[in-house]
């Protein structure tokens, strides 16, 4: 019965929105709401959650759960990428971070909108807070897509960031661009 579905959906929404609930309960309720078939108002409701900093990293016993990234993980890769790409420019830091986390979750899918939106992070490691392996994943994705606008930043990473040098070298190879030779030579010698 549709009335029951609406009633139970609202109860699950209340769990997600309640900051007093345990993080695991909030994550499970969010999972249930975004894994089901799309429902009227879901996207607007979901977008309203991005400003809730308590949902950014739902942890139980030190382990982070998918939280706000679940919707993107269970949707076609292109469905929310443009929306998140526009939110990365938000003046609200919480919304910006949530959008970035969502875009990072799309890197493995090769989503060009996600990669392009995150490109400033290649030139400025402090543009976003450290997310384990995320810049390395961005470097790899930028190389796989051969994005010309990533070339200069990848060169700079080879020269200046030893911990990411190998990933940046691998990302530069598909470009087959002679301008990369000095950086590649530097990497070879170091």
mmCIF file of C-alpha atoms in Angstrom:
data_model
loop_
_atom_site.group_PDB
_atom_site.id
_atom_site.type_symbol
_atom_site.label_atom_id
_atom_site.label_comp_id
_atom_site.label_asym_id
_atom_site.label_seq_id
_atom_site.Cartn_x
_atom_site.Cartn_y
_atom_site.Cartn_z
ATOM 1 C CA UNK A 1 0.000 0.000 0.000
ATOM 2 C CA UNK A 2 1.414 3.387 -1.071
ATOM 3 C CA UNK A 3 0.383 5.060 2.204
ATOM 4 C CA UNK A 4 2.443 2.535 4.173
ATOM 5 C CA UNK A 5 5.428 3.008 1.862
ATOM 6 C CA UNK A 6 5.248 6.778 2.332
ATOM 7 C CA UNK A 7 4.888 6.395 6.112
ATOM 8 C CA UNK A 8 7.890 4.067 6.443
ATOM 9 C CA UNK A 9 9.950 6.170 4.063
ATOM 10 C CA UNK A 10 9.288 9.205 6.281
ATOM 11 C CA UNK A 11 10.341 7.205 9.358
ATOM 12 C CA UNK A 12 13.617 6.267 7.654
ATOM 13 C CA UNK A 13 14.157 9.893 6.625
ATOM 14 C CA UNK A 14 13.670 10.903 10.266
ATOM 15 C CA UNK A 15 16.404 8.457 11.317
ATOM 16 C CA UNK A 16 18.818 9.870 8.723
ATOM 17 C CA UNK A 17 18.089 13.472 9.714
ATOM 18 C CA UNK A 18 18.317 12.855 13.479
ATOM 19 C CA UNK A 19 21.817 13.778 14.682
ATOM 20 C CA UNK A 20 21.142 11.956 17.956
ATOM 21 C CA UNK A 21 20.841 8.581 16.214
ATOM 22 C CA UNK A 22 23.827 6.270 16.037
ATOM 23 C CA UNK A 23 25.895 6.661 12.850
ATOM 24 C CA UNK A 24 25.316 3.022 11.863
ATOM 25 C CA UNK A 25 21.550 3.446 12.085
ATOM 26 C CA UNK A 26 21.676 6.625 10.039
ATOM 27 C CA UNK A 27 23.806 4.918 7.386
ATOM 28 C CA UNK A 28 21.494 1.904 7.146
ATOM 29 C CA UNK A 29 18.415 4.118 6.880
ATOM 30 C CA UNK A 30 20.088 6.178 4.145
ATOM 31 C CA UNK A 31 21.072 2.990 2.326
ATOM 32 C CA UNK A 32 17.480 1.762 2.430
ATOM 33 C CA UNK A 33 16.179 5.058 1.079
ATOM 34 C CA UNK A 34 18.587 5.451 -1.810
ATOM 35 C CA UNK A 35 18.780 1.813 -2.904
ATOM 36 C CA UNK A 36 15.034 1.582 -3.493
ATOM 37 C CA UNK A 37 13.429 2.789 -6.706
ATOM 38 C CA UNK A 38 13.531 6.536 -7.212
ATOM 39 C CA UNK A 39 10.689 8.336 -5.446
ATOM 40 C CA UNK A 40 9.269 11.802 -5.840
ATOM 41 C CA UNK A 41 11.322 14.335 -3.915
ATOM 42 C CA UNK A 42 14.271 11.992 -3.273
ATOM 43 C CA UNK A 43 16.883 14.129 -5.019
ATOM 44 C CA UNK A 44 15.780 17.333 -3.300
ATOM 45 C CA UNK A 45 15.771 15.557 0.065
ATOM 46 C CA UNK A 46 19.203 14.070 -0.630
ATOM 47 C CA UNK A 47 20.645 17.461 -1.634
ATOM 48 C CA UNK A 48 19.368 18.945 1.617
ATOM 49 C CA UNK A 49 21.463 16.353 3.485
ATOM 50 C CA UNK A 50 24.726 17.557 1.950
ATOM 51 C CA UNK A 51 24.806 20.531 4.316
ATOM 52 C CA UNK A 52 24.692 18.272 7.398
ATOM 53 C CA UNK A 53 28.325 17.914 8.477
ATOM 54 C CA UNK A 54 27.412 15.024 10.780
ATOM 55 C CA UNK A 55 26.616 12.906 7.684
ATOM 56 C CA UNK A 56 29.952 13.583 5.954
ATOM 57 C CA UNK A 57 31.738 10.674 7.599
ATOM 58 C CA UNK A 58 29.525 8.163 9.382
ATOM 59 C CA UNK A 59 31.824 5.993 11.496
ATOM 60 C CA UNK A 60 31.195 2.937 13.610
ATOM 61 C CA UNK A 61 34.141 1.569 15.613
ATOM 62 C CA UNK A 62 36.527 3.688 13.535
ATOM 63 C CA UNK A 63 35.231 2.343 10.225
ATOM 64 C CA UNK A 64 33.678 4.784 7.762
ATOM 65 C CA UNK A 65 30.476 3.789 6.005
ATOM 66 C CA UNK A 66 29.259 4.920 2.599
ATOM 67 C CA UNK A 67 26.797 7.473 3.966
ATOM 68 C CA UNK A 68 26.127 10.194 1.432
ATOM 69 C CA UNK A 69 28.048 8.424 -1.352
ATOM 70 C CA UNK A 70 25.574 5.519 -1.437
ATOM 71 C CA UNK A 71 23.188 7.270 -3.836
ATOM 72 C CA UNK A 72 25.964 7.757 -6.383
ATOM 73 C CA UNK A 73 27.282 4.233 -5.932
ATOM 74 C CA UNK A 74 23.861 2.764 -6.778
ATOM 75 C CA UNK A 75 22.973 5.140 -9.601
ATOM 76 C CA UNK A 76 24.178 5.296 -13.188
ATOM 77 C CA UNK A 77 27.616 7.019 -13.077
ATOM 78 C CA UNK A 78 26.484 10.041 -15.086
ATOM 79 C CA UNK A 79 23.244 10.715 -13.226
ATOM 80 C CA UNK A 80 24.646 12.918 -10.443
ATOM 81 C CA UNK A 81 28.124 13.852 -11.679
ATOM 82 C CA UNK A 82 27.146 17.222 -13.190
ATOM 83 C CA UNK A 83 25.115 18.117 -10.110
ATOM 84 C CA UNK A 84 28.034 17.297 -7.788
ATOM 85 C CA UNK A 85 30.433 19.126 -10.118
ATOM 86 C CA UNK A 86 28.426 22.304 -9.711
ATOM 87 C CA UNK A 87 28.241 21.844 -5.926
ATOM 88 C CA UNK A 88 32.042 21.609 -5.651
ATOM 89 C CA UNK A 89 31.995 25.394 -6.136
ATOM 90 C CA UNK A 90 29.638 25.933 -3.188
ATOM 91 C CA UNK A 91 30.535 28.609 -0.653
ATOM 92 C CA UNK A 92 29.286 26.195 2.022
ATOM 93 C CA UNK A 93 32.338 24.118 2.994
ATOM 94 C CA UNK A 94 30.221 21.163 4.154
ATOM 95 C CA UNK A 95 28.359 20.961 0.834
ATOM 96 C CA UNK A 96 31.642 21.370 -1.060
ATOM 97 C CA UNK A 97 33.292 18.524 0.869
ATOM 98 C CA UNK A 98 30.296 16.232 0.448
ATOM 99 C CA UNK A 99 30.219 16.936 -3.290
ATOM 100 C CA UNK A 100 33.960 16.246 -3.519
ATOM 101 C CA UNK A 101 33.588 12.958 -1.651
ATOM 102 C CA UNK A 102 30.825 11.969 -4.057
ATOM 103 C CA UNK A 103 32.934 12.919 -7.082
ATOM 104 C CA UNK A 104 35.864 10.936 -5.700
ATOM 105 C CA UNK A 105 33.570 7.904 -5.518
ATOM 106 C CA UNK A 106 33.053 8.248 -9.305
ATOM 107 C CA UNK A 107 36.736 8.307 -10.292
ATOM 108 C CA UNK A 108 37.024 4.573 -10.955
ATOM 109 C CA UNK A 109 34.109 4.742 -13.376
ATOM 110 C CA UNK A 110 36.128 7.173 -15.525
ATOM 111 C CA UNK A 111 33.439 9.814 -15.244
ATOM 112 C CA UNK A 112 34.904 12.791 -17.091
ATOM 113 C CA UNK A 113 32.717 15.356 -15.311
ATOM 114 C CA UNK A 114 33.942 14.081 -11.938
ATOM 115 C CA UNK A 115 37.581 14.135 -13.008
ATOM 116 C CA UNK A 116 37.333 17.632 -14.508
ATOM 117 C CA UNK A 117 35.626 18.998 -11.402
ATOM 118 C CA UNK A 118 38.448 17.672 -9.209
ATOM 119 C CA UNK A 119 41.356 18.836 -11.419
ATOM 120 C CA UNK A 120 42.212 21.858 -9.203
ATOM 121 C CA UNK A 121 43.279 19.297 -6.591
ATOM 122 C CA UNK A 122 46.141 18.183 -8.847
ATOM 123 C CA UNK A 123 47.739 21.633 -8.733
ATOM 124 C CA UNK A 124 46.858 22.353 -5.116
ATOM 125 C CA UNK A 125 47.042 19.426 -2.664
ATOM 126 C CA UNK A 126 45.338 21.576 -0.012
ATOM 127 C CA UNK A 127 42.315 22.312 -2.216
ATOM 128 C CA UNK A 128 40.530 19.439 -0.446
ATOM 129 C CA UNK A 129 41.360 17.708 2.809
ATOM 130 C CA UNK A 130 43.366 14.533 2.541
ATOM 131 C CA UNK A 131 41.254 11.556 1.518
ATOM 132 C CA UNK A 132 43.396 8.392 1.480
ATOM 133 C CA UNK A 133 44.542 7.548 -2.067
ATOM 134 C CA UNK A 134 42.070 9.978 -3.641
ATOM 135 C CA UNK A 135 44.630 12.251 -5.318
ATOM 136 C CA UNK A 136 46.407 9.190 -6.656
ATOM 137 C CA UNK A 137 43.098 7.924 -8.051
ATOM 138 C CA UNK A 138 42.497 11.351 -9.611
ATOM 139 C CA UNK A 139 45.966 11.302 -11.188
ATOM 140 C CA UNK A 140 45.253 7.882 -12.675
ATOM 141 C CA UNK A 141 41.831 8.939 -13.975
ATOM 142 C CA UNK A 142 43.207 12.149 -15.528
ATOM 143 C CA UNK A 143 45.851 10.105 -17.340
ATOM 144 C CA UNK A 144 43.373 7.510 -18.563
ATOM 145 C CA UNK A 145 41.187 10.270 -19.990
ATOM 146 C CA UNK A 146 44.239 12.133 -21.371
ATOM 147 C CA UNK A 147 42.807 15.454 -20.245
ATOM 148 C CA UNK A 148 45.022 18.201 -21.721
ATOM 149 C CA UNK A 149 44.217 20.521 -18.824
ATOM 150 C CA UNK A 150 45.809 17.996 -16.419
ATOM 151 C CA UNK A 151 49.145 17.797 -18.244
ATOM 152 C CA UNK A 152 50.941 20.697 -16.507
ATOM 153 C CA UNK A 153 49.812 19.612 -13.041
ATOM 154 C CA UNK A 154 50.892 16.014 -13.702
ATOM 155 C CA UNK A 155 54.326 17.258 -14.783
ATOM 156 C CA UNK A 156 54.576 19.291 -11.601
ATOM 157 C CA UNK A 157 53.608 16.312 -9.454
ATOM 158 C CA UNK A 158 56.392 14.232 -11.035
ATOM 159 C CA UNK A 159 58.909 16.957 -10.150
ATOM 160 C CA UNK A 160 57.638 17.960 -6.709
ATOM 161 C CA UNK A 161 55.696 15.161 -5.024
ATOM 162 C CA UNK A 162 57.813 12.030 -4.607
ATOM 163 C CA UNK A 163 54.986 10.072 -2.964
ATOM 164 C CA UNK A 164 52.822 10.497 -6.087
ATOM 165 C CA UNK A 165 55.617 10.526 -8.674
ATOM 166 C CA UNK A 166 55.055 6.979 -9.975
ATOM 167 C CA UNK A 167 51.312 7.541 -10.450
ATOM 168 C CA UNK A 168 51.956 10.838 -12.267
ATOM 169 C CA UNK A 169 54.564 9.234 -14.542
ATOM 170 C CA UNK A 170 52.081 6.501 -15.424
ATOM 171 C CA UNK A 171 49.427 9.156 -16.092
ATOM 172 C CA UNK A 172 51.737 11.141 -18.392
ATOM 173 C CA UNK A 173 52.699 8.192 -20.606
ATOM 174 C CA UNK A 174 49.383 8.027 -22.551
ATOM 175 C CA UNK A 175 49.805 11.693 -23.528
ATOM 176 C CA UNK A 176 52.847 10.802 -25.664
ATOM 177 C CA UNK A 177 53.818 14.467 -25.353
ATOM 178 C CA UNK A 178 57.445 15.503 -25.786
ATOM 179 C CA UNK A 179 56.975 18.235 -23.177
ATOM 180 C CA UNK A 180 56.905 15.469 -20.546
ATOM 181 C CA UNK A 181 60.466 14.329 -21.287
ATOM 182 C CA UNK A 182 62.226 16.560 -18.694
ATOM 183 C CA UNK A 183 59.877 15.412 -15.930
ATOM 184 C CA UNK A 184 60.124 11.768 -16.989
ATOM 185 C CA UNK A 185 63.927 12.029 -17.131
ATOM 186 C CA UNK A 186 63.899 13.550 -13.634
ATOM 187 C CA UNK A 187 61.728 10.677 -12.373
ATOM 188 C CA UNK A 188 64.074 8.138 -13.965
ATOM 189 C CA UNK A 189 67.095 9.699 -12.251
ATOM 190 C CA UNK A 190 65.342 9.966 -8.890
#
